[in-house]
Short mmCIF file of C-alpha atoms and ligand atoms in Angstrom, two decimals:
data_model
loop_
_atom_site.label_atom_id
_atom_site.label_comp_id
_atom_site.label_asym_id
_atom_site.label_seq_id
_atom_site.Cartn_x
_atom_site.Cartn_y
_atom_site.Cartn_z
CA MET A 1 0.00 0.00 0.00
CA ASN A 2 1.34 3.37 -1.06
CA ASN A 3 0.52 6.17 1.37
CA TYR A 4 0.10 8.97 -1.20
CA VAL A 5 -0.46 8.23 -4.88
CA ILE A 6 -0.21 11.29 -7.10
CA LEU A 7 -1.57 11.19 -10.64
CA GLY A 8 0.19 13.45 -13.16
CA GLY A 9 3.80 14.61 -13.16
CA GLY A 10 3.27 18.27 -14.05
CA VAL A 11 4.29 21.10 -11.75
CA ALA A 12 1.24 20.57 -9.48
CA GLY A 13 1.91 16.83 -8.99
CA ILE A 14 5.63 17.37 -8.50
CA ALA A 15 5.18 20.21 -5.99
CA CYS A 16 2.67 18.10 -4.10
CA GLY A 17 5.11 15.17 -4.00
CA TYR A 18 8.01 17.41 -2.98
CA PHE A 19 6.16 18.84 0.02
CA LEU A 20 4.76 15.46 1.05
CA GLY A 21 8.25 13.96 0.98
CA ARG A 22 9.77 11.21 -1.14
CA GLU A 23 9.31 8.42 1.42
CA SER A 24 5.54 8.64 1.45
CA CYS A 25 4.53 9.20 -2.17
CA THR A 26 4.84 8.05 -5.76
CA ILE A 27 3.93 10.09 -8.83
CA TYR A 28 2.47 8.37 -11.89
CA GLU A 29 2.82 10.18 -15.22
CA LYS A 30 1.42 9.00 -18.58
CA ASP A 31 4.17 10.55 -20.73
CA GLU A 32 7.76 9.40 -21.15
CA ASP A 33 9.02 12.46 -19.25
CA TYR A 34 7.73 14.54 -16.36
CA GLY A 35 6.84 18.25 -16.58
CA GLY A 36 3.42 18.26 -18.25
CA LEU A 37 2.79 21.73 -19.66
CA CYS A 38 5.93 22.95 -17.85
CA GLY A 39 8.04 20.33 -19.65
CA SER A 40 10.69 20.75 -22.33
CA ARG A 41 12.12 18.49 -25.01
CA LYS A 42 15.00 18.31 -27.44
CA ILE A 43 14.73 18.22 -31.22
CA ASN A 44 18.20 17.69 -32.64
CA ASP A 45 20.28 20.12 -30.54
CA PHE A 46 17.39 22.56 -30.06
CA THR A 47 15.29 22.84 -26.88
CA PHE A 48 11.56 23.58 -27.04
CA ASP A 49 8.92 24.07 -24.34
CA GLU A 50 5.18 23.47 -24.54
CA GLY A 51 4.35 26.90 -25.95
CA LEU A 52 5.53 30.20 -24.53
CA HIS A 53 6.64 29.52 -20.96
CA LEU A 54 8.37 32.03 -18.70
CA SER A 55 8.00 32.27 -14.95
CA PHE A 56 6.56 35.34 -13.27
CA ALA A 57 6.11 33.68 -9.89
CA LYS A 58 5.93 36.08 -6.98
CA SER A 59 5.34 33.92 -3.90
CA SER A 60 8.40 33.09 -1.81
CA GLU A 61 7.58 29.34 -1.74
CA VAL A 62 7.76 29.13 -5.54
CA ARG A 63 10.72 31.52 -5.87
CA ASP A 64 12.71 29.45 -3.32
CA ILE A 65 12.56 26.53 -5.78
CA PHE A 66 12.38 28.21 -9.20
CA ASP A 67 15.27 30.57 -8.42
CA LYS A 68 17.65 27.67 -7.75
CA PRO A 69 18.66 26.94 -11.38
CA SER A 70 20.63 29.84 -12.88
CA HIS A 71 18.18 31.88 -14.93
CA PHE A 72 17.75 34.97 -17.07
CA THR A 73 15.39 37.81 -16.15
CA TYR A 74 13.40 39.74 -18.75
CA ASN A 75 11.11 42.73 -19.01
CA PRO A 76 8.31 41.40 -21.17
CA GLU A 77 7.91 43.29 -24.45
CA PRO A 78 5.18 41.46 -26.33
CA TYR A 79 4.22 42.48 -29.86
CA ASN A 80 1.24 42.03 -32.14
CA TYR A 81 1.31 41.11 -35.81
CA TYR A 82 -1.54 42.66 -37.80
CA LYS A 83 -1.59 42.83 -41.62
CA GLY A 84 2.14 43.36 -42.04
CA LEU A 85 2.47 45.72 -39.05
CA TRP A 86 4.40 44.97 -35.86
CA ILE A 87 2.51 46.75 -33.09
CA LYS A 88 3.53 47.01 -29.46
CA HIS A 89 1.19 45.20 -27.04
CA PRO A 90 -1.56 45.94 -26.16
CA ILE A 91 -2.87 47.33 -29.45
CA GLN A 92 -5.50 49.59 -27.84
CA ASN A 93 -2.74 51.65 -26.20
CA ASN A 94 -0.48 51.57 -29.24
CA LEU A 95 -2.49 52.57 -32.32
CA TYR A 96 0.41 54.64 -33.70
CA LYS A 97 1.34 52.32 -36.56
CA LEU A 98 -2.22 51.85 -37.85
CA PRO A 99 -3.31 53.78 -40.98
CA THR A 100 -4.90 57.15 -40.08
CA ASP A 101 -8.42 56.05 -41.11
CA GLU A 102 -8.26 53.09 -38.77
CA LYS A 103 -6.91 55.18 -35.90
CA VAL A 104 -9.84 57.58 -36.32
CA LYS A 105 -12.35 54.70 -36.30
CA CYS A 106 -10.72 53.19 -33.19
CA ILE A 107 -10.75 56.48 -31.27
CA LYS A 108 -14.27 57.44 -32.35
CA SER A 109 -15.66 54.09 -31.35
CA PHE A 110 -13.81 54.26 -28.00
CA LEU A 111 -15.39 57.66 -27.30
CA GLU A 112 -18.85 56.40 -28.30
CA ARG A 113 -18.73 53.25 -26.16
CA GLU A 114 -21.27 52.71 -23.43
CA ASN A 115 -18.97 52.57 -20.42
CA SER A 116 -21.34 52.88 -17.49
CA LYS A 117 -21.88 49.11 -17.18
CA GLU A 118 -20.56 47.16 -14.24
CA ASP A 119 -22.16 43.79 -14.93
CA TYR A 120 -21.49 41.99 -18.17
CA ASN A 121 -23.52 39.20 -19.70
CA ASN A 122 -20.55 37.95 -21.67
CA TYR A 123 -16.99 38.71 -22.79
CA GLU A 124 -18.18 40.50 -25.95
CA GLU A 125 -20.09 43.00 -23.82
CA TRP A 126 -17.02 43.48 -21.64
CA LEU A 127 -14.87 44.15 -24.71
CA TYR A 128 -17.33 46.66 -26.19
CA THR A 129 -17.54 48.48 -22.86
CA GLN A 130 -13.77 48.70 -22.37
CA TYR A 131 -12.58 49.41 -25.91
CA GLY A 132 -15.56 50.39 -28.08
CA LYS A 133 -16.93 48.29 -30.94
CA TYR A 134 -14.29 48.99 -33.57
CA ILE A 135 -11.22 48.04 -31.50
CA ALA A 136 -13.07 45.08 -29.96
CA ASP A 137 -14.22 43.71 -33.34
CA LYS A 138 -10.86 44.24 -35.05
CA PHE A 139 -8.55 42.81 -32.40
CA PRO A 140 -9.58 41.00 -29.19
CA LYS A 141 -12.73 39.46 -30.69
CA LEU A 142 -10.74 37.98 -33.57
CA TYR A 143 -8.04 36.82 -31.18
CA THR A 144 -10.70 35.19 -28.98
CA LYS A 145 -11.75 33.02 -31.92
CA LYS A 146 -8.16 31.89 -32.44
CA TYR A 147 -7.16 31.44 -28.79
CA TRP A 148 -10.39 30.44 -27.05
CA CYS A 149 -11.81 28.90 -30.23
CA ASP A 150 -15.25 30.49 -29.86
CA ASP A 151 -17.12 33.78 -30.07
CA ALA A 152 -16.60 36.27 -27.25
CA ARG A 153 -20.36 36.38 -26.69
CA ASN A 154 -20.28 32.72 -25.55
CA LEU A 155 -17.69 33.30 -22.82
CA GLU A 156 -18.13 34.62 -19.30
CA THR A 157 -15.85 37.28 -17.77
CA LYS A 158 -14.53 36.27 -14.32
CA TRP A 159 -11.29 34.92 -15.83
CA ILE A 160 -10.26 38.35 -17.18
CA GLN A 161 -8.96 39.86 -13.93
CA ASN A 162 -5.84 41.93 -14.81
CA ARG A 163 -5.13 40.03 -18.03
CA MET A 164 -6.68 42.64 -20.33
CA TYR A 165 -5.67 46.28 -20.05
CA SER A 166 -8.40 48.93 -19.96
CA PRO A 167 -6.82 52.22 -21.12
CA SER A 168 -7.87 55.78 -20.37
CA ILE A 169 -8.63 58.20 -23.23
CA ASP A 170 -5.25 59.89 -22.54
CA GLU A 171 -3.44 56.59 -23.05
CA ILE A 172 -5.36 55.88 -26.27
CA LEU A 173 -4.60 59.34 -27.67
CA LYS A 174 -0.94 59.26 -26.66
CA GLY A 175 -0.52 55.80 -28.18
CA ALA A 176 -2.16 56.96 -31.40
CA MET A 177 0.18 59.94 -31.78
CA SER A 178 3.47 58.51 -30.55
CA ASP A 179 5.22 55.14 -30.38
CA ASN A 180 6.77 56.11 -27.08
CA THR A 181 4.21 54.60 -24.69
CA ASN A 182 4.40 53.14 -21.20
CA ASP A 183 4.63 49.37 -20.71
CA VAL A 184 1.32 48.27 -19.25
CA TYR A 185 1.66 44.49 -19.55
CA TYR A 186 0.36 42.89 -16.36
CA VAL A 187 3.67 41.18 -15.65
CA LYS A 188 6.78 43.28 -15.14
CA GLU A 189 9.49 40.63 -14.75
CA MET A 190 9.84 37.17 -16.26
CA ARG A 191 12.42 34.46 -15.68
CA TYR A 192 13.76 31.53 -17.68
CA PRO A 193 16.46 28.91 -16.98
CA VAL A 194 19.84 29.37 -18.62
CA ARG A 195 19.98 25.68 -19.53
CA GLY A 196 17.59 22.80 -20.12
CA GLY A 197 14.47 24.76 -21.04
CA HIS A 198 11.56 25.63 -18.77
CA LYS A 199 11.56 22.13 -17.26
CA SER A 200 14.77 22.99 -15.35
CA PHE A 201 12.65 25.02 -12.93
CA LEU A 202 11.12 21.73 -11.74
CA GLU A 203 14.38 19.82 -11.35
CA PRO A 204 15.22 20.87 -7.78
CA MET A 205 11.92 19.27 -6.71
CA ALA A 206 11.83 16.33 -9.10
CA LYS A 207 15.35 15.01 -8.65
CA ASN A 208 14.64 13.16 -5.39
CA LEU A 209 11.11 12.05 -6.13
CA ASP A 210 9.82 8.64 -7.14
CA ILE A 211 8.25 9.45 -10.54
CA LYS A 212 7.02 6.51 -12.58
CA LEU A 213 6.82 7.39 -16.28
CA ASP A 214 4.73 5.85 -19.08
CA LYS A 215 1.99 5.16 -16.53
CA LYS A 216 -1.27 6.18 -18.07
CA VAL A 217 -4.15 5.71 -15.62
CA ILE A 218 -6.95 3.67 -17.16
CA LEU A 219 -9.04 2.78 -14.12
CA ILE A 220 -9.58 4.05 -10.59
CA ASP A 221 -11.54 1.87 -8.16
CA GLY A 222 -12.47 4.23 -5.35
CA LYS A 223 -14.16 1.48 -3.31
CA HIS A 224 -11.13 -0.81 -3.18
CA ASN A 225 -8.57 2.02 -3.34
CA TYR A 226 -6.52 1.04 -6.34
CA VAL A 227 -5.41 2.55 -9.65
CA GLU A 228 -4.76 0.53 -12.81
CA PHE A 229 -2.37 1.61 -15.56
CA TYR A 230 -2.19 1.06 -19.31
CA ASP A 231 0.71 -1.41 -18.90
CA GLY A 232 -1.46 -3.69 -16.73
CA SER A 233 0.17 -2.70 -13.42
CA LYS A 234 -1.85 -1.70 -10.36
CA VAL A 235 -1.18 0.30 -7.21
CA TYR A 236 -3.17 0.46 -3.94
CA TYR A 237 -3.35 3.78 -2.13
CA GLU A 238 -4.31 5.30 1.17
CA ASN A 239 -4.69 8.80 -0.32
CA LEU A 240 -5.22 9.64 -3.96
CA ILE A 241 -4.30 13.06 -5.37
CA SER A 242 -5.03 13.82 -9.01
CA SER A 243 -3.79 16.55 -11.34
CA ILE A 244 -5.13 14.88 -14.48
CA PRO A 245 -7.89 16.80 -16.28
CA LEU A 246 -11.30 16.40 -14.60
CA PRO A 247 -13.05 15.01 -17.72
CA GLU A 248 -10.29 12.35 -18.03
CA LEU A 249 -10.46 11.56 -14.31
CA ILE A 250 -14.22 11.03 -14.44
CA LYS A 251 -13.81 8.77 -17.51
CA VAL A 252 -11.48 6.37 -15.65
CA LEU A 253 -13.27 6.46 -12.31
CA LYS A 254 -15.50 3.42 -11.65
CA ASP A 255 -19.26 3.68 -11.02
CA VAL A 256 -19.71 7.43 -11.52
CA PRO A 257 -23.38 8.56 -11.62
CA ASN A 258 -24.63 9.92 -14.96
CA GLU A 259 -25.27 13.39 -13.56
CA ILE A 260 -21.54 13.73 -12.77
CA ILE A 261 -20.48 12.31 -16.14
CA ASN A 262 -22.73 14.81 -17.90
CA ALA A 263 -21.32 17.74 -15.91
CA SER A 264 -17.74 16.64 -16.65
CA LYS A 265 -18.52 16.49 -20.37
CA LYS A 266 -19.50 20.17 -20.27
CA LEU A 267 -16.06 21.16 -18.97
CA ILE A 268 -14.32 22.28 -22.15
CA ALA A 269 -10.63 22.96 -22.75
CA THR A 270 -8.70 23.89 -25.85
CA SER A 271 -6.07 21.59 -27.34
CA MET A 272 -2.92 22.98 -28.88
CA LYS A 273 -0.68 22.06 -31.78
CA THR A 274 2.80 23.47 -31.38
CA VAL A 275 4.79 23.87 -34.57
CA SER A 276 8.48 24.09 -33.64
CA VAL A 277 10.95 25.32 -36.24
CA GLY A 278 14.78 25.20 -36.20
CA PHE A 279 16.63 27.70 -38.44
CA ASN A 280 20.14 27.52 -39.83
CA ARG A 281 20.81 31.21 -39.17
CA PRO A 282 20.76 33.41 -36.04
CA ASN A 283 18.10 35.95 -35.03
CA VAL A 284 15.31 34.96 -37.40
CA SER A 285 12.99 36.93 -35.12
CA ASP A 286 13.85 39.73 -32.69
CA LYS A 287 10.54 39.32 -30.79
CA LEU A 288 10.46 37.22 -27.63
CA TRP A 289 6.80 36.57 -28.39
CA PHE A 290 3.93 38.03 -30.41
CA TYR A 291 0.20 37.60 -30.99
CA ILE A 292 -1.20 37.17 -34.49
CA TYR A 293 -4.55 38.70 -35.45
CA ASP A 294 -4.79 37.90 -39.16
CA GLU A 295 -7.52 35.34 -39.76
CA ASN A 296 -5.69 33.72 -42.68
CA ILE A 297 -2.73 32.84 -40.41
CA LEU A 298 -3.72 29.94 -38.13
CA PRO A 299 -1.45 30.40 -35.08
CA ALA A 300 -2.67 32.69 -32.31
CA ARG A 301 0.78 33.21 -30.88
CA ALA A 302 4.46 32.61 -31.64
CA HIS A 303 7.68 32.91 -29.69
CA SER A 304 11.43 32.55 -30.08
CA PRO A 305 12.89 29.87 -27.79
CA ASN A 306 16.45 31.03 -28.57
CA LEU A 307 15.59 34.48 -27.19
CA LYS A 308 14.41 32.90 -23.93
CA SER A 309 17.88 31.31 -23.68
CA SER A 310 20.57 31.24 -26.36
CA ASN A 311 21.24 27.66 -25.17
CA ASN A 312 17.91 26.64 -26.71
CA ALA A 313 19.51 26.66 -30.18
CA PRO A 314 23.00 25.62 -31.36
CA TYR A 315 25.52 28.37 -32.06
CA GLY A 316 24.65 30.30 -35.24
CA CYS A 317 21.06 29.01 -35.28
CA SER A 318 17.71 30.23 -34.00
CA SER A 319 14.21 28.86 -33.41
CA MET A 320 10.53 29.69 -33.27
CA GLN A 321 7.42 27.97 -32.03
CA PHE A 322 3.86 28.64 -33.20
CA GLU A 323 0.74 27.81 -31.15
CA ILE A 324 -2.45 26.76 -32.93
CA TYR A 325 -5.54 26.12 -30.83
CA GLU A 326 -8.49 23.77 -31.33
CA SER A 327 -11.53 22.84 -29.29
CA PRO A 328 -14.41 20.39 -29.69
CA TYR A 329 -16.26 23.35 -31.30
CA LYS A 330 -13.46 24.45 -33.64
CA LYS A 331 -11.29 21.84 -35.28
CA ILE A 332 -8.27 22.55 -37.47
CA ASP A 333 -9.06 20.36 -40.43
CA MET A 334 -5.51 19.92 -41.71
CA THR A 335 -2.88 17.17 -41.77
CA ASP A 336 0.39 17.85 -39.95
CA SER A 337 2.27 18.17 -43.23
CA ASN A 338 -0.27 20.71 -44.56
CA LEU A 339 0.04 22.59 -41.28
CA CYS A 340 3.83 22.72 -41.73
CA GLU A 341 3.33 24.10 -45.25
CA HIS A 342 0.90 26.69 -43.87
CA ILE A 343 3.47 27.79 -41.25
CA LYS A 344 6.21 28.01 -43.88
CA LYS A 345 4.01 30.21 -46.10
CA SER A 346 2.95 32.33 -43.13
CA MET A 347 6.59 32.92 -42.16
CA VAL A 348 7.30 34.11 -45.71
CA ASN A 349 4.22 36.39 -45.63
CA MET A 350 5.22 37.81 -42.27
CA LYS A 351 8.77 38.33 -43.66
CA ILE A 352 10.27 36.19 -40.89
CA ALA A 353 12.04 33.46 -42.83
CA ASP A 354 11.91 31.44 -46.04
CA ASN A 355 12.30 27.75 -46.77
CA ASN A 356 16.09 27.98 -47.19
CA ASP A 357 16.42 29.03 -43.56
CA ILE A 358 14.61 25.98 -42.17
CA LEU A 359 16.48 22.99 -40.72
CA PHE A 360 13.41 21.15 -39.45
CA ILE A 361 9.78 21.71 -38.62
CA ASP A 362 7.94 19.60 -36.06
CA VAL A 363 4.29 19.33 -34.99
CA LYS A 364 3.23 18.22 -31.51
CA ASP A 365 -0.29 17.77 -30.09
CA VAL A 366 -1.04 18.91 -26.55
CA GLN A 367 -4.46 17.57 -25.59
CA TYR A 368 -5.21 19.96 -22.71
CA ALA A 369 -4.00 23.56 -23.05
CA ASN A 370 -6.44 26.19 -21.74
CA ILE A 371 -9.74 25.87 -19.92
CA VAL A 372 -12.52 27.65 -21.78
CA PHE A 373 -14.73 29.83 -19.61
CA TYR A 374 -18.23 29.10 -20.85
CA LYS A 375 -21.05 30.50 -18.78
CA ASP A 376 -21.93 27.16 -17.14
CA ILE A 377 -18.32 26.34 -16.11
CA TYR A 378 -18.68 27.09 -12.38
CA LYS A 379 -21.87 25.07 -11.96
CA ASN A 380 -20.45 21.99 -13.71
CA ARG A 381 -17.05 22.27 -12.02
CA GLU A 382 -18.75 22.37 -8.63
CA ILE A 383 -20.80 19.25 -9.39
CA VAL A 384 -17.65 17.33 -10.30
CA HIS A 385 -15.59 18.69 -7.40
CA LYS A 386 -18.29 17.86 -4.85
CA TYR A 387 -18.44 14.32 -6.16
CA LEU A 388 -14.65 13.90 -5.92
CA GLU A 389 -14.74 15.20 -2.36
CA LYS A 390 -17.49 12.70 -1.55
CA VAL A 391 -15.47 9.75 -2.87
CA GLY A 392 -12.26 11.02 -1.24
CA ILE A 393 -10.18 11.96 -4.31
CA HIS A 394 -8.11 15.11 -3.89
CA TYR A 395 -7.70 17.35 -6.96
CA ILE A 396 -4.89 19.78 -7.71
CA GLY A 397 -3.43 21.88 -10.53
CA ARG A 398 -4.80 23.68 -13.56
CA PHE A 399 -6.94 20.75 -14.71
CA GLY A 400 -7.82 19.38 -11.27
CA GLU A 401 -8.96 22.74 -9.94
CA TRP A 402 -10.19 23.46 -13.48
CA ASP A 403 -9.12 27.07 -13.42
CA TYR A 404 -6.91 29.54 -15.32
CA LEU A 405 -3.81 28.82 -13.23
CA TRP A 406 -0.30 29.92 -14.14
CA SER A 407 2.58 27.56 -13.34
CA ASP A 408 3.23 29.18 -9.95
CA GLN A 409 -0.46 28.87 -9.03
CA SER A 410 -0.46 25.21 -10.09
CA PHE A 411 2.68 24.72 -7.97
CA LEU A 412 0.90 26.32 -4.98
CA SER A 413 -2.18 24.19 -5.59
CA GLY A 414 -0.01 21.04 -5.25
CA MET A 415 1.92 22.44 -2.29
CA ASN A 416 -1.19 23.49 -0.39
CA MET A 417 -2.72 20.05 -0.86
CA ALA A 418 0.44 18.47 0.58
CA PHE A 419 0.23 20.73 3.65
CA LYS A 420 -3.47 20.02 4.06
CA LEU A 421 -2.94 16.25 3.91
CA LYS A 422 0.02 16.33 6.26
CA ASN A 423 -1.97 18.22 8.84
CA ILE A 424 -4.94 15.91 8.47
CA TYR A 425 -2.93 12.71 8.70
CA LYS A 426 -0.18 13.82 11.09
C1 FAD B 501 0.64 27.44 -24.16
C2 FAD B 501 0.74 27.68 -22.69
C3 FAD B 501 1.64 28.63 -22.22
C4 FAD B 501 1.76 28.88 -20.87
N1 FAD B 501 2.67 29.81 -20.45
C5 FAD B 501 2.84 30.02 -19.13
C6 FAD B 501 3.82 30.95 -18.70
O1 FAD B 501 4.50 31.61 -19.50
N2 FAD B 501 3.97 31.12 -17.35
C7 FAD B 501 3.23 30.43 -16.43
O2 FAD B 501 3.42 30.61 -15.23
N3 FAD B 501 2.28 29.54 -16.84
C8 FAD B 501 2.08 29.31 -18.15
N4 FAD B 501 1.13 28.40 -18.57
C9 FAD B 501 0.34 27.67 -17.54
C10 FAD B 501 1.11 26.46 -16.98
O3 FAD B 501 1.59 25.70 -18.05
C11 FAD B 501 0.20 25.60 -16.11
O4 FAD B 501 -0.35 26.35 -15.05
C12 FAD B 501 0.91 24.43 -15.44
O5 FAD B 501 1.90 23.87 -16.25
C13 FAD B 501 -0.13 23.35 -15.09
O6 FAD B 501 0.50 22.34 -14.36
P1 FAD B 501 -0.33 21.10 -13.84
O7 FAD B 501 0.62 20.19 -13.18
O8 FAD B 501 -1.50 21.59 -13.07
O9 FAD B 501 -0.95 20.43 -15.18
P2 FAD B 501 -0.18 19.64 -16.32
O10 FAD B 501 1.11 20.27 -16.62
O11 FAD B 501 -1.14 19.45 -17.42
O12 FAD B 501 0.12 18.24 -15.61
C14 FAD B 501 -0.82 17.20 -15.59
C15 FAD B 501 -0.06 15.92 -15.90
O13 FAD B 501 -0.99 14.83 -15.87
C16 FAD B 501 -0.60 13.91 -16.87
N5 FAD B 501 -1.75 13.05 -17.19
C17 FAD B 501 -2.87 13.38 -17.87
N6 FAD B 501 -3.68 12.30 -18.00
C18 FAD B 501 -3.07 11.29 -17.36
C19 FAD B 501 -3.39 9.93 -17.13
N7 FAD B 501 -4.54 9.38 -17.59
N8 FAD B 501 -2.52 9.16 -16.45
C20 FAD B 501 -1.36 9.69 -15.96
N9 FAD B 501 -0.98 10.96 -16.15
C21 FAD B 501 -1.83 11.77 -16.84
C22 FAD B 501 -0.19 14.81 -18.03
O14 FAD B 501 0.63 14.13 -18.97
C23 FAD B 501 0.55 15.93 -17.31
O15 FAD B 501 1.94 15.67 -17.20
C24 FAD B 501 0.95 28.16 -19.93
C25 FAD B 501 0.03 27.22 -20.41
C26 FAD B 501 -0.09 26.99 -21.77
C27 FAD B 501 -1.09 25.99 -22.27
#
């Protein structure tokens, strides 16, 4: 009998294991490496993460661990790509590069917006209230379709918090007349390991833990307290802690009532295809990351791993990674090789690189990327959580808590669960 069995070797599972202590727990991870979304991998001599990953952890518990590996520190300077223009982020504060006609439409519509609302029925209403119809329709609403894979009017608004900047008229006007604007991005400092990719942040915790890889959970028997894995093995537990996505957890859990299954099916997340590209020349892009608004270019976002750390690409080379999002409601109907061709063409159109620069191009599927905040999310999440509490399964992390958690928040979710369990079972 294993005292604590932890399902999922992402940052939440690993932090939970670290604070419980090696002697009392084992982590079971379906993939051939640990890290989950915080993981990294090598392609030839290049290092890639699972999409843009930099740490902006603030809490001392996370910094005590994440600061251990030597790391670089950055001021974030995100950009936007829109019809051949490179525009500082966020666009609403930085209209300077837009054609005059468009600037006028943006400003007029901002001034005409109805901004007395405090309650919003949906994200579209929130966008119209903050930015006016023209800016909202042109930029964040289009981006919503690419990133959240649905219309803004179908999403709720609690997730927004400080993630979207609401400018004053002075900021809009200044940004329309000058390219010398203040940085208003909601994170001021970001960190990244010098070596080994983003996964290196987890190494101080993972190195002494018992992490079993290639262990996909296929059945959980909550009555007899055991978990079965894809390879036919089985483990009995005293305490079960899960960071695997709630809909997947409910699928493998035995004897779940229909009402709970139905609620879990309504919890929707996007999937992501990362297209990672290695180039045979340095500095293909000078942007750490950027958002893409054009509808005829599939990726929502792209970044340059070699700008996060020069060790992510061999000497004289550089790299980029593009993120393309899908959901059950919006599928990318394209083979991987057609997707690679699309990325190659898009890089030519964006004047980033041409085919002669490319050493390799690789597509990877990430099944769970971002939770989508539909209006019924909280009701369905509560139904599933209450059931898990009833059957004694503890849930942690982005997909256990089913919330918009950054890596440090997922870490804290795992850590707090470890403290809770230790106190309970001391
Ligand atoms: C594209 C992207 C960019 C991001 N960028 C940042 C950033 O810059 N900064 C930041 O702080 N945060 C960022 N985040 C958020 C961050 O990645 C997450 O908060 C964090 O990694 C979630 O960790 P987790 O352990 O909760 O989940 P996961 O990392 O998903 O871990 C869950 C683990 O469970 C495993 N698993 C699933 N099913 C099974 C099964 N049946 N059996 C066994 N194991 C299973 C999975 O393989 C996975 O390893 C980003 C997220 C995305 C999608």
